mmCIF file of C-alpha atoms in Angstrom:
data_model
loop_
_atom_site.group_PDB
_atom_site.id
_atom_site.type_symbol
_atom_site.label_atom_id
_atom_site.label_comp_id
_atom_site.label_asym_id
_atom_site.label_seq_id
_atom_site.Cartn_x
_atom_site.Cartn_y
_atom_site.Cartn_z
ATOM 1 C CA MET V 1 22.677 78.200 -72.366
ATOM 2 C CA GLU V 2 24.748 74.589 -71.927
ATOM 3 C CA GLN V 3 24.137 71.629 -75.286
ATOM 4 C CA LYS V 4 21.491 69.491 -76.043
ATOM 5 C CA THR V 5 23.327 65.820 -75.525
ATOM 6 C CA GLU V 6 21.325 62.503 -76.468
ATOM 7 C CA ASN V 7 20.194 62.498 -72.498
ATOM 8 C CA LYS V 8 19.721 65.755 -71.444
ATOM 9 C CA TRP V 9 18.103 69.042 -73.414
ATOM 10 C CA PRO V 10 18.890 72.258 -71.166
ATOM 11 C CA LEU V 11 15.445 74.264 -71.129
ATOM 12 C CA GLN V 12 14.125 77.648 -70.274
ATOM 13 C CA PHE V 13 10.813 78.195 -69.663
ATOM 14 C CA GLU V 14 8.700 80.733 -68.184
ATOM 15 C CA VAL V 15 6.115 80.186 -65.858
ATOM 16 C CA ILE V 16 3.030 82.812 -65.316
ATOM 17 C CA GLU V 17 0.733 83.947 -62.957
ATOM 18 C CA GLU V 18 -2.581 85.065 -62.602
ATOM 19 C CA ILE V 19 -4.757 85.587 -59.659
ATOM 20 C CA LYS V 20 -7.599 84.293 -59.429
ATOM 21 C CA GLN V 21 -10.645 85.433 -57.995
ATOM 22 C CA VAL V 22 -12.834 83.085 -56.081
ATOM 23 C CA GLY V 23 -16.461 85.119 -54.651
ATOM 24 C CA ARG V 24 -14.358 87.181 -52.548
ATOM 25 C CA TRP V 25 -10.882 85.753 -51.959
ATOM 26 C CA SER V 26 -8.304 85.788 -54.275
ATOM 27 C CA ALA V 27 -5.918 83.512 -55.222
ATOM 28 C CA PRO V 28 -2.257 82.958 -57.616
ATOM 29 C CA SER V 29 -2.654 80.408 -60.272
ATOM 30 C CA TRP V 30 0.249 79.136 -62.606
ATOM 31 C CA ARG V 31 0.567 78.241 -65.540
ATOM 32 C CA LEU V 32 3.308 77.443 -68.328
ATOM 33 C CA GLY V 33 4.118 80.270 -70.774
ATOM 34 C CA ASP V 34 7.287 79.877 -73.440
ATOM 35 C CA ILE V 35 9.463 76.978 -73.614
ATOM 36 C CA HIS V 36 12.735 78.344 -75.391
ATOM 37 C CA LEU V 37 14.613 75.858 -76.456
ATOM 38 C CA TYR V 38 18.102 76.509 -78.226
ATOM 39 C CA GLU V 39 18.184 80.461 -77.655
ATOM 40 C CA LYS V 40 18.353 82.336 -74.425
ATOM 41 C CA VAL V 41 16.074 85.476 -73.056
ATOM 42 C CA ASN V 42 17.034 87.768 -70.363
ATOM 43 C CA GLU V 43 13.774 90.154 -70.839
ATOM 44 C CA THR V 44 10.116 89.443 -69.652
ATOM 45 C CA GLN V 45 6.625 90.806 -68.067
ATOM 46 C CA ASP V 46 6.275 91.543 -64.425
ATOM 47 C CA ASN V 47 4.373 88.350 -63.997
ATOM 48 C CA VAL V 48 6.607 86.099 -65.903
ATOM 49 C CA SER V 49 9.195 84.307 -64.316
ATOM 50 C CA LEU V 50 11.978 82.178 -65.917
ATOM 51 C CA PHE V 51 13.555 79.059 -64.823
ATOM 52 C CA GLU V 52 16.412 77.232 -66.438
ATOM 53 C CA ARG V 53 16.185 73.163 -66.069
ATOM 54 C CA ASP V 54 17.684 70.365 -67.672
ATOM 55 C CA LEU V 55 15.198 67.647 -69.350
ATOM 56 C CA GLU V 56 17.044 64.474 -68.656
ATOM 57 C CA ILE V 57 15.632 61.384 -69.793
ATOM 58 C CA PHE V 58 16.586 57.798 -68.898
ATOM 59 C CA ARG V 59 17.059 54.246 -70.756
ATOM 60 C CA ASP V 60 14.427 52.467 -67.646
ATOM 61 C CA GLU V 61 11.977 55.156 -68.420
ATOM 62 C CA ARG V 62 11.391 54.008 -72.412
ATOM 63 C CA THR V 63 8.267 52.933 -72.049
ATOM 64 C CA ASP V 64 6.586 55.793 -70.659
ATOM 65 C CA TYR V 65 8.440 57.939 -72.970
ATOM 66 C CA ARG V 66 6.883 55.915 -75.409
ATOM 67 C CA PHE V 67 3.683 55.693 -74.100
ATOM 68 C CA ASN V 68 3.552 59.598 -73.779
ATOM 69 C CA LEU V 69 5.255 59.791 -77.649
ATOM 70 C CA SER V 70 2.056 57.443 -79.161
ATOM 71 C CA SER V 71 -0.281 59.681 -77.050
ATOM 72 C CA GLN V 72 -2.152 61.956 -79.046
ATOM 73 C CA ASP V 73 -1.190 65.179 -77.784
ATOM 74 C CA PRO V 74 2.165 64.421 -76.254
ATOM 75 C CA LYS V 75 3.511 66.577 -73.051
ATOM 76 C CA LEU V 76 6.352 67.660 -71.008
ATOM 77 C CA PHE V 77 5.791 67.654 -66.898
ATOM 78 C CA PHE V 78 7.412 70.282 -64.878
ATOM 79 C CA ALA V 79 7.142 69.752 -61.007
ATOM 80 C CA PHE V 80 7.605 72.533 -58.921
ATOM 81 C CA GLU V 81 7.975 73.517 -54.664
ATOM 82 C CA ASN V 82 5.977 76.113 -53.968
ATOM 83 C CA ASP V 83 7.050 78.226 -50.715
ATOM 84 C CA ASN V 84 5.264 80.840 -49.268
ATOM 85 C CA ASP V 85 3.728 81.763 -53.130
ATOM 86 C CA GLN V 86 7.467 81.180 -54.756
ATOM 87 C CA LEU V 87 8.130 78.452 -57.107
ATOM 88 C CA THR V 88 11.630 76.718 -57.673
ATOM 89 C CA PRO V 89 10.960 74.554 -60.680
ATOM 90 C CA VAL V 90 11.992 70.343 -59.407
ATOM 91 C CA MET V 91 11.579 68.298 -62.147
ATOM 92 C CA ILE V 92 10.818 68.433 -65.641
ATOM 93 C CA THR V 93 10.274 64.451 -67.791
ATOM 94 C CA ALA V 94 8.441 63.196 -70.509
ATOM 95 C CA SER V 95 7.377 59.894 -68.609
ATOM 96 C CA GLN V 96 3.267 60.020 -66.631
ATOM 97 C CA SER V 97 4.460 57.894 -63.882
ATOM 98 C CA MET V 98 6.832 59.422 -62.875
ATOM 99 C CA ILE V 99 5.482 63.171 -62.585
ATOM 100 C CA GLY V 100 2.487 60.789 -60.696
ATOM 101 C CA GLN V 101 4.943 60.932 -57.359
ATOM 102 C CA TYR V 102 5.355 64.317 -57.335
ATOM 103 C CA MET V 103 0.981 64.814 -57.657
ATOM 104 C CA ASP V 104 0.544 62.933 -54.504
ATOM 105 C CA GLY V 105 2.426 65.209 -52.605
ATOM 106 C CA ASP V 106 2.901 68.904 -51.812
ATOM 107 C CA TYR V 107 4.297 69.929 -55.428
ATOM 108 C CA LEU V 108 2.814 72.296 -57.750
ATOM 109 C CA VAL V 109 2.614 70.459 -61.259
ATOM 110 C CA LEU V 110 2.382 71.837 -64.756
ATOM 111 C CA SER V 111 2.016 70.053 -68.398
ATOM 112 C CA THR V 112 1.895 71.625 -71.824
ATOM 113 C CA ALA V 113 2.784 70.278 -74.958
ATOM 114 C CA MET V 114 6.176 68.569 -76.126
ATOM 115 C CA PRO V 115 7.920 70.867 -78.404
ATOM 116 C CA LEU V 116 8.217 68.853 -82.214
ATOM 117 C CA PRO V 117 11.436 68.926 -82.288
ATOM 118 C CA MET V 118 11.614 67.610 -78.603
ATOM 119 C CA GLN V 119 9.389 64.871 -80.026
ATOM 120 C CA ALA V 120 12.160 63.914 -82.636
ATOM 121 C CA TRP V 121 14.854 64.221 -80.244
ATOM 122 C CA LEU V 122 13.315 61.328 -77.920
ATOM 123 C CA GLU V 123 12.099 59.076 -80.876
ATOM 124 C CA ALA V 124 16.021 58.622 -81.890
ATOM 125 C CA TYR V 125 16.884 58.354 -78.469
ATOM 126 C CA ILE V 126 14.536 55.563 -77.992
ATOM 127 C CA GLY V 127 15.371 54.020 -81.499
ATOM 128 C CA LYS V 128 19.047 54.000 -80.882
ATOM 129 C CA HIS V 129 18.444 52.117 -77.402
ATOM 130 C CA GLY V 130 15.169 50.312 -78.668
ATOM 131 C CA GLU V 131 12.047 49.490 -77.138
ATOM 132 C CA LEU V 132 11.482 48.129 -73.826
ATOM 133 C CA LEU V 133 9.717 45.761 -73.426
ATOM 134 C CA GLU V 134 8.746 44.482 -69.763
ATOM 135 C CA VAL V 135 9.181 41.024 -69.027
ATOM 136 C CA ARG V 136 8.046 39.140 -66.895
ATOM 137 C CA LYS V 137 8.894 36.221 -64.812
ATOM 138 C CA LYS V 138 7.668 32.725 -64.887
ATOM 139 C CA LYS V 139 6.007 32.287 -61.783
ATOM 140 C CA ARG V 140 6.950 28.683 -59.915
ATOM 141 C CA LYS V 141 4.636 25.837 -59.330
ATOM 142 C CA GLY V 142 2.247 26.016 -56.892
ATOM 143 C CA ALA V 143 2.443 30.228 -56.218
ATOM 144 C CA GLY V 144 -0.279 31.936 -55.535
ATOM 145 C CA ARG V 145 -2.192 29.159 -54.103
ATOM 146 C CA ALA V 146 -3.132 29.120 -50.676
ATOM 147 C CA SER V 147 -1.438 27.601 -48.451
ATOM 148 C CA GLU V 148 -4.505 25.785 -46.316
ATOM 149 C CA LYS V 149 -4.109 22.629 -45.838
ATOM 150 C CA LEU V 150 -8.096 21.578 -46.370
ATOM 151 C CA PRO V 151 -9.610 18.827 -44.870
ATOM 152 C CA LYS V 152 -10.035 15.253 -45.920
#
C-alpha cells in the first residue's frame, strides 16, 4: 500500500453485495464494509469486493471539508460506475458538493462514517493551509437594475 502524504491517503475498502427482494423481483444492493487505513487485506468473503483507491484532498475544497467535519457525523463519500452489476470505483471524497455532481448521473453513491484518524488528518490539512473564506466581489454601481428607461 502506498504511503499517506499531506493531501493523499491510500485506502482499501470493502463493498458488500446484498440481494434485496421486492415483491417477486430481486435486485442487487450494495453497502460499504470495512475501510482499511493502514494495512492491506487480501482475503474477503464471497459477496464482498475489495477495492483500492486514494482519497485526495484539494485546497479549493477546504470550505466543504470544514462543513463535513463540523457535522455531527462526518462522512466519506464513494462514487462507483455500475456496469451490469460490476462496480468500478470512480472517486472518494470528503466533499458533499463534489459527490453531489455524481448523484445526478448514473453513478452509485455510498457513504460511511469518516474514521477518526482521517478526521484528524483533514483537520491538520485545514489548519496548515487555513480556512478557505469565500470573498464576494463588490458589485459595480447600478448592477442588477433593470436597464429599461422609465417613461417621463
